[in-house]
mmCIF file of C-alpha atoms and ligand atoms in Angstrom:
data_model
loop_
_atom_site.group_PDB
_atom_site.id
_atom_site.type_symbol
_atom_site.label_atom_id
_atom_site.label_comp_id
_atom_site.label_asym_id
_atom_site.label_seq_id
_atom_site.Cartn_x
_atom_site.Cartn_y
_atom_site.Cartn_z
ATOM 1 C CA MET A 1 -0.264 -0.147 0.116
ATOM 2 C CA PRO A 2 1.395 3.281 -0.892
ATOM 3 C CA LYS A 3 2.364 5.507 2.066
ATOM 4 C CA ILE A 4 0.533 8.609 1.778
ATOM 5 C CA ILE A 5 0.417 11.985 4.313
ATOM 6 C CA LEU A 6 -2.305 14.438 4.269
ATOM 7 C CA THR A 7 -2.136 17.366 6.862
ATOM 8 C CA GLY A 8 -2.969 20.991 6.956
ATOM 9 C CA ASP A 9 -3.729 24.435 8.579
ATOM 10 C CA ARG A 10 -6.790 26.666 9.200
ATOM 11 C CA PRO A 11 -6.154 30.120 7.439
ATOM 12 C CA THR A 12 -7.210 31.937 10.634
ATOM 13 C CA GLY A 13 -3.537 33.659 11.448
ATOM 14 C CA ARG A 14 0.110 33.372 10.799
ATOM 15 C CA LEU A 15 1.454 30.052 12.042
ATOM 16 C CA HIS A 16 3.078 29.874 15.151
ATOM 17 C CA VAL A 17 5.790 27.678 17.005
ATOM 18 C CA GLY A 18 3.218 25.176 18.428
ATOM 19 C CA HIS A 19 2.472 24.666 14.869
ATOM 20 C CA TYR A 20 5.776 23.908 14.173
ATOM 21 C CA VAL A 21 6.334 21.433 16.965
ATOM 22 C CA GLY A 22 2.935 19.977 16.796
ATOM 23 C CA SER A 23 3.306 19.116 13.113
ATOM 24 C CA LEU A 24 5.623 21.629 10.861
ATOM 25 C CA ARG A 25 8.774 20.029 11.409
ATOM 26 C CA ARG A 26 7.625 16.683 11.475
ATOM 27 C CA ARG A 27 6.324 17.246 7.758
ATOM 28 C CA VAL A 28 9.685 18.579 6.610
ATOM 29 C CA GLU A 29 11.405 15.333 7.839
ATOM 30 C CA LEU A 30 8.888 13.257 6.755
ATOM 31 C CA GLN A 31 9.046 14.884 3.602
ATOM 32 C CA ASN A 32 12.942 14.991 3.115
ATOM 33 C CA SER A 33 13.038 11.119 4.523
ATOM 34 C CA GLY A 34 12.027 10.149 1.020
ATOM 35 C CA GLU A 35 9.826 7.283 2.755
ATOM 36 C CA PHE A 36 6.360 8.731 1.373
ATOM 37 C CA ASP A 37 4.908 8.234 -2.287
ATOM 38 C CA LYS A 38 2.723 11.462 -1.979
ATOM 39 C CA ILE A 39 2.538 14.189 0.675
ATOM 40 C CA TYR A 40 -0.476 17.012 0.595
ATOM 41 C CA ILE A 41 -0.739 19.878 2.514
ATOM 42 C CA MET A 42 -4.036 21.438 2.854
ATOM 43 C CA ILE A 43 -4.885 25.128 3.632
ATOM 44 C CA ALA A 44 -8.248 24.768 5.375
ATOM 45 C CA ASP A 45 -10.089 27.561 3.834
ATOM 46 C CA ALA A 46 -13.606 26.049 3.688
ATOM 47 C CA GLN A 47 -13.240 24.808 7.534
ATOM 48 C CA ALA A 48 -11.818 28.104 8.379
ATOM 49 C CA LEU A 49 -15.413 29.501 7.080
ATOM 50 C CA THR A 50 -17.261 27.111 9.523
ATOM 51 C CA ASP A 51 -16.557 29.780 12.409
ATOM 52 C CA ASN A 52 -15.568 32.816 10.449
ATOM 53 C CA PHE A 53 -18.256 32.552 7.843
ATOM 54 C CA ASP A 54 -18.711 36.452 8.566
ATOM 55 C CA ASN A 55 -15.204 37.246 8.447
ATOM 56 C CA GLN A 56 -14.266 36.024 5.161
ATOM 57 C CA GLU A 57 -11.735 38.719 4.270
ATOM 58 C CA LYS A 58 -9.657 37.128 7.377
ATOM 59 C CA VAL A 59 -9.472 33.907 5.681
ATOM 60 C CA ARG A 60 -8.761 34.979 2.439
ATOM 61 C CA GLN A 61 -5.424 37.259 3.927
ATOM 62 C CA ASN A 62 -4.247 34.483 5.825
ATOM 63 C CA ILE A 63 -4.056 31.784 2.849
ATOM 64 C CA ILE A 64 -0.948 33.654 1.672
ATOM 65 C CA GLU A 65 0.476 33.983 5.244
ATOM 66 C CA VAL A 66 0.030 30.281 5.601
ATOM 67 C CA ALA A 67 1.990 29.408 2.386
ATOM 68 C CA LEU A 68 4.493 31.814 2.884
ATOM 69 C CA ASP A 69 4.846 29.960 6.522
ATOM 70 C CA TYR A 70 5.025 26.410 4.888
ATOM 71 C CA LEU A 71 7.631 27.660 2.297
ATOM 72 C CA SER A 72 9.608 29.114 4.944
ATOM 73 C CA VAL A 73 10.132 26.041 7.296
ATOM 74 C CA GLY A 74 11.245 24.310 4.051
ATOM 75 C CA LEU A 75 8.214 22.568 2.571
ATOM 76 C CA ASP A 76 9.033 21.898 -0.802
ATOM 77 C CA PRO A 77 6.684 22.375 -3.703
ATOM 78 C CA GLU A 78 8.733 20.138 -5.855
ATOM 79 C CA LYS A 79 8.298 17.472 -3.615
ATOM 80 C CA ILE A 80 4.768 17.690 -2.156
ATOM 81 C CA THR A 81 1.366 19.264 -2.946
ATOM 82 C CA ILE A 82 0.287 22.408 -1.347
ATOM 83 C CA PHE A 83 -3.477 23.426 -2.122
ATOM 84 C CA ILE A 84 -6.482 25.128 -1.012
ATOM 85 C CA GLN A 85 -9.429 23.073 0.273
ATOM 86 C CA SER A 86 -12.161 25.252 -1.204
ATOM 87 C CA GLN A 87 -10.644 24.575 -4.684
ATOM 88 C CA VAL A 88 -11.467 20.689 -4.367
ATOM 89 C CA PRO A 89 -15.391 20.602 -4.595
ATOM 90 C CA GLU A 90 -15.427 16.650 -4.438
ATOM 91 C CA LEU A 91 -14.338 17.138 -0.556
ATOM 92 C CA THR A 92 -17.901 19.038 -0.127
ATOM 93 C CA GLU A 93 -19.478 16.132 -2.055
ATOM 94 C CA MET A 94 -17.781 13.614 0.200
ATOM 95 C CA THR A 95 -18.984 15.211 2.998
ATOM 96 C CA PHE A 96 -22.461 15.167 1.989
ATOM 97 C CA PHE A 97 -22.284 11.361 1.637
ATOM 98 C CA TYR A 98 -20.328 10.699 4.919
ATOM 99 C CA ALA A 99 -22.717 12.764 7.125
ATOM 100 C CA ASN A 100 -25.249 10.036 6.401
ATOM 101 C CA LEU A 101 -22.943 7.633 8.321
ATOM 102 C CA VAL A 102 -22.472 9.922 11.283
ATOM 103 C CA THR A 103 -25.049 10.338 14.433
ATOM 104 C CA VAL A 104 -25.701 13.658 15.939
ATOM 105 C CA SER A 105 -24.627 12.118 19.255
ATOM 106 C CA ARG A 106 -20.988 11.009 18.058
ATOM 107 C CA LEU A 107 -20.544 14.591 16.845
ATOM 108 C CA GLN A 108 -21.753 15.820 20.398
ATOM 109 C CA ARG A 109 -19.096 13.243 22.012
ATOM 110 C CA ASN A 110 -15.845 14.811 20.334
ATOM 111 C CA PRO A 111 -13.900 16.540 23.178
ATOM 112 C CA THR A 112 -11.821 19.034 21.000
ATOM 113 C CA VAL A 113 -15.218 20.409 19.119
ATOM 114 C CA LYS A 114 -16.997 20.722 22.624
ATOM 115 C CA ASN A 115 -13.666 22.907 23.766
ATOM 116 C CA GLU A 116 -14.014 24.605 20.667
ATOM 117 C CA ILE A 117 -17.487 25.842 21.003
ATOM 118 C CA GLN A 118 -17.121 27.102 24.434
ATOM 119 C CA MET A 119 -14.014 28.776 23.369
ATOM 120 C CA ARG A 120 -16.231 30.446 20.579
ATOM 121 C CA ASN A 121 -19.116 31.077 22.894
ATOM 122 C CA PHE A 122 -21.337 29.162 20.414
ATOM 123 C CA GLU A 123 -22.855 27.016 22.969
ATOM 124 C CA ALA A 124 -26.470 28.935 22.545
ATOM 125 C CA SER A 125 -26.478 28.518 18.891
ATOM 126 C CA ILE A 126 -23.797 26.494 17.059
ATOM 127 C CA PRO A 127 -23.466 26.919 13.244
ATOM 128 C CA VAL A 128 -24.084 23.310 11.521
ATOM 129 C CA GLY A 129 -21.047 23.996 9.468
ATOM 130 C CA PHE A 130 -18.782 24.082 12.554
ATOM 131 C CA PHE A 131 -20.713 21.171 14.479
ATOM 132 C CA THR A 132 -19.767 18.987 11.561
ATOM 133 C CA TYR A 133 -16.480 19.931 10.319
ATOM 134 C CA PRO A 134 -15.287 16.364 11.770
ATOM 135 C CA ILE A 135 -17.036 15.020 8.872
ATOM 136 C CA SER A 136 -15.523 17.421 6.537
ATOM 137 C CA GLN A 137 -11.973 16.887 7.896
ATOM 138 C CA ALA A 138 -12.408 12.960 7.431
ATOM 139 C CA SER A 139 -13.185 13.756 3.743
ATOM 140 C CA ASP A 140 -10.053 16.153 3.278
ATOM 141 C CA ILE A 141 -8.188 12.928 4.812
ATOM 142 C CA THR A 142 -9.870 10.038 2.739
ATOM 143 C CA ALA A 143 -9.709 11.534 -0.547
ATOM 144 C CA PHE A 144 -6.443 11.326 -0.628
ATOM 145 C CA LYS A 145 -6.283 7.855 0.535
ATOM 146 C CA ALA A 146 -4.010 9.053 3.570
ATOM 147 C CA THR A 147 -2.377 6.417 5.568
ATOM 148 C CA HIS A 148 -0.470 9.149 7.608
ATOM 149 C CA VAL A 149 -1.634 12.439 9.611
ATOM 150 C CA PRO A 150 0.835 14.274 11.108
ATOM 151 C CA VAL A 151 -1.101 16.609 13.578
ATOM 152 C CA GLY A 152 -0.791 17.544 17.394
ATOM 153 C CA GLU A 153 -2.989 16.330 19.917
ATOM 154 C CA ASP A 154 -6.241 17.898 19.516
ATOM 155 C CA GLN A 155 -6.461 16.043 16.284
ATOM 156 C CA GLU A 156 -6.854 13.111 17.821
ATOM 157 C CA PRO A 157 -10.449 12.587 17.908
ATOM 158 C CA MET A 158 -11.095 14.054 14.635
ATOM 159 C CA ILE A 159 -8.731 11.201 13.241
ATOM 160 C CA GLU A 160 -10.475 8.549 15.081
ATOM 161 C CA GLN A 161 -13.893 9.995 13.494
ATOM 162 C CA ALA A 162 -12.049 9.653 10.332
ATOM 163 C CA ARG A 163 -11.070 6.037 10.859
ATOM 164 C CA GLU A 164 -15.020 5.277 11.842
ATOM 165 C CA ILE A 165 -16.493 6.630 8.598
ATOM 166 C CA VAL A 166 -14.016 4.524 6.683
ATOM 167 C CA ARG A 167 -14.876 1.499 8.427
ATOM 168 C CA LYS A 168 -18.507 2.128 7.982
ATOM 169 C CA PHE A 169 -18.484 3.501 4.433
ATOM 170 C CA ASN A 170 -16.400 0.422 3.362
ATOM 171 C CA ALA A 171 -19.044 -2.082 5.414
ATOM 172 C CA THR A 172 -22.083 -0.523 4.249
ATOM 173 C CA TYR A 173 -21.113 -0.392 0.519
ATOM 174 C CA ASN A 174 -18.947 -3.368 0.424
ATOM 175 C CA THR A 175 -15.954 -1.967 -0.917
ATOM 176 C CA ASP A 176 -12.411 -1.221 0.136
ATOM 177 C CA CYS A 177 -11.897 1.918 -1.710
ATOM 178 C CA LEU A 178 -11.449 3.951 1.328
ATOM 179 C CA ILE A 179 -8.475 3.890 3.556
ATOM 180 C CA GLU A 180 -8.133 3.906 7.380
ATOM 181 C CA PRO A 181 -5.558 6.624 8.284
ATOM 182 C CA ALA A 182 -3.407 6.768 11.055
ATOM 183 C CA ILE A 183 -2.286 9.755 13.657
ATOM 184 C CA VAL A 184 1.755 10.489 13.599
ATOM 185 C CA LEU A 185 1.951 12.604 17.035
ATOM 186 C CA PRO A 186 4.991 14.460 17.825
ATOM 187 C CA GLU A 187 7.614 12.359 19.949
ATOM 188 C CA ASN A 188 7.399 14.164 23.364
ATOM 189 C CA ASP A 189 4.033 15.797 25.249
ATOM 190 C CA ALA A 190 5.613 19.225 25.062
ATOM 191 C CA CYS A 191 5.121 19.292 21.378
ATOM 192 C CA ARG A 192 1.915 17.635 21.137
ATOM 193 C CA ARG A 193 0.011 20.442 22.580
ATOM 194 C CA LEU A 194 2.309 23.695 23.339
ATOM 195 C CA PRO A 195 1.083 25.705 25.839
ATOM 196 C CA GLY A 196 0.701 29.712 25.258
ATOM 197 C CA THR A 197 3.212 32.329 26.392
ATOM 198 C CA ASP A 198 0.477 33.112 28.900
ATOM 199 C CA GLY A 199 0.391 29.382 30.583
ATOM 200 C CA LYS A 200 -2.839 28.646 28.707
ATOM 201 C CA ALA A 201 -3.301 24.895 27.759
ATOM 202 C CA LYS A 202 -2.809 25.480 24.335
ATOM 203 C CA MET A 203 -0.824 28.196 21.889
ATOM 204 C CA SER A 204 -3.635 28.944 19.535
ATOM 205 C CA LYS A 205 -4.027 31.761 17.115
ATOM 206 C CA SER A 206 -7.716 32.350 18.333
ATOM 207 C CA LEU A 207 -6.237 32.830 21.898
ATOM 208 C CA GLY A 208 -3.685 35.669 21.135
ATOM 209 C CA ASN A 209 -0.955 33.968 23.099
ATOM 210 C CA CYS A 210 1.499 32.846 20.208
ATOM 211 C CA ILE A 211 5.290 33.432 19.141
ATOM 212 C CA TYR A 212 4.701 33.540 15.384
ATOM 213 C CA LEU A 213 6.911 31.939 13.173
ATOM 214 C CA ALA A 214 7.348 35.249 11.213
ATOM 215 C CA ASP A 215 7.623 37.245 14.314
ATOM 216 C CA THR A 216 10.446 39.614 14.425
ATOM 217 C CA PRO A 217 13.473 38.819 16.759
ATOM 218 C CA GLU A 218 12.338 42.056 18.872
ATOM 219 C CA ASP A 219 8.846 40.436 19.247
ATOM 220 C CA VAL A 220 10.308 36.870 20.135
ATOM 221 C CA LYS A 221 12.284 38.249 22.703
ATOM 222 C CA THR A 222 9.426 40.667 24.161
ATOM 223 C CA LYS A 223 7.545 37.384 24.375
ATOM 224 C CA VAL A 224 9.955 35.086 25.703
ATOM 225 C CA MET A 225 11.199 37.642 28.277
ATOM 226 C CA SER A 226 7.348 38.251 29.510
ATOM 227 C CA MET A 227 6.468 34.276 29.645
ATOM 228 C CA TYR A 228 4.686 32.951 32.318
ATOM 229 C CA THR A 229 6.924 30.825 34.678
ATOM 230 C CA ASP A 230 6.555 29.957 38.365
ATOM 231 C CA PRO A 231 4.496 32.444 39.955
ATOM 232 C CA ASN A 232 5.915 31.688 43.583
ATOM 233 C CA HIS A 233 9.536 31.899 42.279
ATOM 234 C CA ILE A 234 10.151 35.261 43.252
ATOM 235 C CA LYS A 235 13.668 35.710 44.642
ATOM 236 C CA VAL A 236 16.701 34.007 42.430
ATOM 237 C CA SER A 237 17.200 31.695 45.460
ATOM 238 C CA ASP A 238 13.776 30.346 45.926
ATOM 239 C CA PRO A 239 12.931 26.655 44.821
ATOM 240 C CA GLY A 240 11.105 26.808 41.223
ATOM 241 C CA GLN A 241 8.556 24.522 39.894
ATOM 242 C CA ILE A 242 9.125 22.956 36.239
ATOM 243 C CA GLU A 243 5.463 21.412 36.005
ATOM 244 C CA GLY A 244 3.450 24.001 34.335
ATOM 245 C CA ASN A 245 6.170 26.386 33.630
ATOM 246 C CA THR A 246 5.850 27.403 30.371
ATOM 247 C CA VAL A 247 9.447 28.129 29.675
ATOM 248 C CA PHE A 248 10.558 24.888 30.457
ATOM 249 C CA THR A 249 8.015 23.500 28.541
ATOM 250 C CA TYR A 250 9.395 25.358 25.599
ATOM 251 C CA LEU A 251 12.539 24.094 26.150
ATOM 252 C CA ASP A 252 11.474 20.448 26.265
ATOM 253 C CA ALA A 253 10.152 21.313 22.752
ATOM 254 C CA PHE A 254 12.935 23.039 21.279
ATOM 255 C CA VAL A 255 16.141 22.013 23.116
ATOM 256 C CA LYS A 256 18.920 19.997 20.725
ATOM 257 C CA PRO A 257 21.768 18.427 21.638
ATOM 258 C CA ASP A 258 24.187 20.750 21.081
ATOM 259 C CA SER A 259 22.131 23.496 22.654
ATOM 260 C CA PHE A 260 23.884 23.621 26.084
ATOM 261 C CA SER A 261 27.616 23.386 24.475
ATOM 262 C CA LYS A 262 26.598 26.511 22.364
ATOM 263 C CA TYR A 263 24.695 28.585 24.778
ATOM 264 C CA LEU A 264 24.921 27.251 28.157
ATOM 265 C CA PRO A 265 28.001 24.846 28.593
ATOM 266 C CA GLU A 266 27.933 25.122 32.314
ATOM 267 C CA TYR A 267 24.996 22.717 32.110
ATOM 268 C CA GLU A 268 25.312 19.181 30.700
ATOM 269 C CA ASN A 269 21.473 18.702 29.647
ATOM 270 C CA LEU A 270 18.097 20.053 30.047
ATOM 271 C CA ASP A 271 17.623 17.971 33.220
ATOM 272 C CA ALA A 272 20.791 19.508 35.182
ATOM 273 C CA LEU A 273 18.981 22.766 34.317
ATOM 274 C CA LYS A 274 15.821 21.773 35.888
ATOM 275 C CA ASP A 275 17.558 20.223 38.812
ATOM 276 C CA HIS A 276 19.210 23.614 39.308
ATOM 277 C CA TYR A 277 16.083 25.531 39.395
ATOM 278 C CA ARG A 278 14.378 23.137 41.344
ATOM 279 C CA ARG A 279 16.905 23.573 44.131
ATOM 280 C CA GLY A 280 17.070 27.248 44.061
ATOM 281 C CA GLY A 281 19.415 29.624 42.779
ATOM 282 C CA LEU A 282 18.842 29.813 39.355
ATOM 283 C CA GLY A 283 16.682 32.909 38.111
ATOM 284 C CA ASP A 284 14.306 33.108 35.307
ATOM 285 C CA VAL A 285 16.082 35.562 33.175
ATOM 286 C CA LYS A 286 18.931 33.247 32.720
ATOM 287 C CA VAL A 287 16.372 30.344 31.660
ATOM 288 C CA LYS A 288 14.479 32.973 29.636
ATOM 289 C CA ARG A 289 17.879 33.906 27.675
ATOM 290 C CA PHE A 290 18.734 30.766 26.925
ATOM 291 C CA LEU A 291 15.207 29.905 25.516
ATOM 292 C CA LEU A 292 15.517 32.867 23.330
ATOM 293 C CA ALA A 293 18.726 31.571 21.861
ATOM 294 C CA VAL A 294 17.423 28.241 21.265
ATOM 295 C CA LEU A 295 14.150 29.617 19.852
ATOM 296 C CA GLU A 296 16.125 32.073 17.499
ATOM 297 C CA ASP A 297 18.635 29.106 16.213
ATOM 298 C CA GLU A 298 15.372 27.560 14.978
ATOM 299 C CA LEU A 299 13.597 30.783 13.446
ATOM 300 C CA ALA A 300 16.262 32.764 12.057
ATOM 301 C CA PRO A 301 16.455 30.729 9.156
ATOM 302 C CA ILE A 302 13.031 30.300 8.762
ATOM 303 C CA ARG A 303 12.661 34.280 8.541
ATOM 304 C CA ALA A 304 15.224 34.324 5.933
ATOM 305 C CA ARG A 305 13.558 32.036 3.826
ATOM 306 C CA ARG A 306 10.250 33.816 4.281
ATOM 307 C CA LYS A 307 11.865 37.111 3.124
ATOM 308 C CA GLU A 308 13.071 35.236 -0.096
ATOM 309 C CA TRP A 309 9.354 33.918 -1.246
ATOM 310 C CA GLU A 310 8.011 37.201 -0.097
ATOM 311 C CA LYS A 311 9.372 38.886 -3.051
ATOM 312 C CA ASN A 312 7.533 36.082 -5.471
ATOM 313 C CA ILE A 313 4.137 36.417 -4.125
ATOM 314 C CA PRO A 314 2.550 35.853 -7.588
ATOM 315 C CA GLY A 315 4.622 32.612 -7.761
ATOM 316 C CA VAL A 316 3.060 31.436 -4.564
ATOM 317 C CA TYR A 317 -0.158 31.483 -5.697
ATOM 318 C CA GLN A 318 0.744 29.733 -8.637
ATOM 319 C CA ILE A 319 2.176 27.057 -6.550
ATOM 320 C CA LEU A 320 -1.341 26.973 -4.833
ATOM 321 C CA LYS A 321 -3.309 26.960 -7.949
ATOM 322 C CA GLU A 322 -1.107 24.215 -9.760
ATOM 323 C CA GLY A 323 -1.177 22.172 -6.460
ATOM 324 C CA SER A 324 -5.158 22.679 -6.076
ATOM 325 C CA GLU A 325 -5.427 21.086 -9.951
ATOM 326 C CA VAL A 326 -3.450 17.975 -8.556
ATOM 327 C CA ALA A 327 -5.217 17.622 -5.212
ATOM 328 C CA ARG A 328 -8.757 17.917 -7.544
ATOM 329 C CA ALA A 329 -7.706 15.217 -10.166
ATOM 330 C CA VAL A 330 -6.704 12.741 -6.718
ATOM 331 C CA ALA A 331 -10.043 13.579 -5.091
ATOM 332 C CA ALA A 332 -12.042 13.215 -8.197
ATOM 333 C CA GLN A 333 -10.774 9.792 -8.348
ATOM 334 C CA THR A 334 -11.503 8.839 -5.130
ATOM 335 C CA MET A 335 -15.385 10.114 -5.694
ATOM 336 C CA HIS A 336 -15.672 8.179 -8.792
ATOM 337 C CA GLU A 337 -14.711 4.904 -6.656
ATOM 338 C CA MET A 338 -16.942 5.966 -3.817
ATOM 339 C CA LYS A 339 -19.970 6.461 -6.429
ATOM 340 C CA ASP A 340 -19.230 3.058 -7.918
ATOM 341 C CA ALA A 341 -19.523 1.700 -4.576
ATOM 342 C CA MET A 342 -22.542 3.710 -3.533
ATOM 343 C CA LYS A 343 -23.888 2.726 -6.815
ATOM 344 C CA ILE A 344 -25.122 6.438 -7.899
ATOM 345 C CA ASN A 345 -22.692 5.719 -11.153
ATOM 346 C CA TYR A 346 -25.720 5.632 -13.105
ATOM 347 C CA PHE A 347 -25.068 6.498 -16.567
ATOM 348 C CA ASP A 348 -21.587 4.404 -16.403
ATOM 349 C CA ASP A 349 -23.502 1.062 -15.462
ATOM 350 C CA TYR A 350 -24.653 -0.535 -18.700
ATOM 351 C CA GLU A 351 -25.824 -3.377 -16.897
ATOM 352 C CA LEU A 352 -28.573 -1.340 -15.109
ATOM 353 C CA ILE A 353 -29.869 0.416 -18.146
ATOM 354 C CA GLN A 354 -30.347 -2.896 -19.641
ATOM 355 C CA ALA A 355 -31.820 -4.298 -16.710
ATOM 356 C CA GLN A 356 -34.630 -1.503 -16.671
ATOM 357 C CA ALA A 357 -34.963 -1.842 -20.226
ATOM 358 C CA LYS A 358 -35.991 -5.449 -19.833
ATOM 359 C CA LYS A 359 -38.337 -4.678 -16.916
ATOM 360 C CA PHE A 360 -40.027 -2.021 -18.573
ATOM 361 C CA GLY A 361 -40.405 -4.521 -21.713
ATOM 362 C CA GLY A 362 -38.686 -2.468 -24.231
ATOM 363 C CA GLU A 363 -35.737 -3.360 -26.441
ATOM 364 C CA GLU A 364 -32.431 -4.154 -25.550
HETATM 365 P P1 ATP B 401 -7.435 28.006 15.179
HETATM 366 O O1 ATP B 401 -7.398 28.740 16.443
HETATM 367 O O2 ATP B 401 -8.215 28.777 13.941
HETATM 368 O O3 ATP B 401 -8.204 26.421 15.404
HETATM 369 P P2 ATP B 401 -4.821 26.646 15.836
HETATM 370 O O4 ATP B 401 -3.370 27.494 16.228
HETATM 371 O O5 ATP B 401 -5.678 25.543 16.606
HETATM 372 O O6 ATP B 401 -6.043 27.654 14.747
HETATM 373 P P3 ATP B 401 -5.278 24.820 13.503
HETATM 374 O O7 ATP B 401 -5.115 25.301 12.015
HETATM 375 O O8 ATP B 401 -6.406 24.383 14.305
HETATM 376 O O9 ATP B 401 -4.391 25.845 14.353
HETATM 377 O O10 ATP B 401 -4.148 23.190 13.633
HETATM 378 C C1 ATP B 401 -3.083 23.180 12.853
HETATM 379 C C2 ATP B 401 -2.295 22.033 12.916
HETATM 380 O O11 ATP B 401 -1.179 22.654 14.222
HETATM 381 C C3 ATP B 401 -2.896 20.410 13.909
HETATM 382 O O12 ATP B 401 -2.241 19.790 13.592
HETATM 383 C C4 ATP B 401 -2.928 20.771 15.079
HETATM 384 O O13 ATP B 401 -2.979 19.922 16.000
HETATM 385 C C5 ATP B 401 -1.696 21.809 15.346
HETATM 386 N N1 ATP B 401 -1.430 22.501 16.517
HETATM 387 C C6 ATP B 401 -2.207 23.724 16.936
HETATM 388 N N2 ATP B 401 -1.863 24.300 17.892
HETATM 389 C C7 ATP B 401 -0.899 23.481 18.395
HETATM 390 C C8 ATP B 401 0.038 23.299 20.079
HETATM 391 N N3 ATP B 401 -0.443 24.374 20.482
HETATM 392 N N4 ATP B 401 0.833 22.745 20.103
HETATM 393 C C9 ATP B 401 0.861 21.680 18.964
HETATM 394 N N5 ATP B 401 0.287 21.432 17.990
HETATM 395 C C10 ATP B 401 -0.606 22.601 17.497
HETATM 396 MG MG1 MG B 402 -7.433 24.797 15.896
#
């Protein structure tokens, strides 16, 4: 079976370091590993409209931002397909048929959607489109017969939903045309759900607690230096807590084997730094400066690549257009197979036409 990746992001803002450790970094590694037959990266504008239906300008403006972020982290349109969701109408068609296979109570159980409904104050009146976006996400994944979906932890319920839909579709229509996807989660907890700079559970475009990949070095510095730490660690000599301390969570996500020898050679590794903080005698400012250096190591080349791509915006739109055409052809093929399985392929079904002719007593 071919190994295929599908993943994507909502164009609701620029991409941030949570996206980077949760999914983008892994995508680039997988792209360069050469182990995958196809990689599709989708800008989920239709999904973004489910909770921004009256803010279409935000979605429109952020498509190019997300595309630039992709290119600047090293996603390479020569090796992968980058496309825009709304330009592949087959995805909408699939969603309509999948909706028959999912119950309202099943959708209501989705913990991520529950959380997002609360965050958006949708409790009183949930738009149907938003409520059903996990179904549309199943279409995005299955249209490309994706076997692997590299995402953050908040996406786990969506992938499970997609797997259920695949099983139900294949069983109901007696086919094997759809493939069950597997989630690919980051290796450590910090990366699976990076908290916001305010210490809130998740860095999220919608919460305004982000360090963006395109932030200037000055912005990053301001954000890091004012990050949430241990509120009880007041004097340098105080013992400090690591759990829930955002600066250390970010270090868990970003430190590399050579970070200490480069920027903090007096410590052997992150465990040694954490031990010192717990004992007392290590100030927040020193740890934050170290984090800043480690982050800048990662962000500086991304920023530089972005500057280059920003000089060729029409070229970036062209990449998205060509990618969308490629994606559309693939999704159309899957839709064709699905229609065969669902027996809504009337005009291609010679036997059906013949049998009906016979039934009505006409000539064959
Ligand atoms: P929105 O608030 O509009 O939903 P978002 O910041 O949650 O935006 P998405 O576009 O929904 O971003 O998510 C894109 C991908 O990034 C998903 O794979 C998601 O799991 C991952 N991701 C988003 N935020 C984080 C985070 N804080 N830590 C790890 N992964 C994340
Ligand atoms: Mg999200």
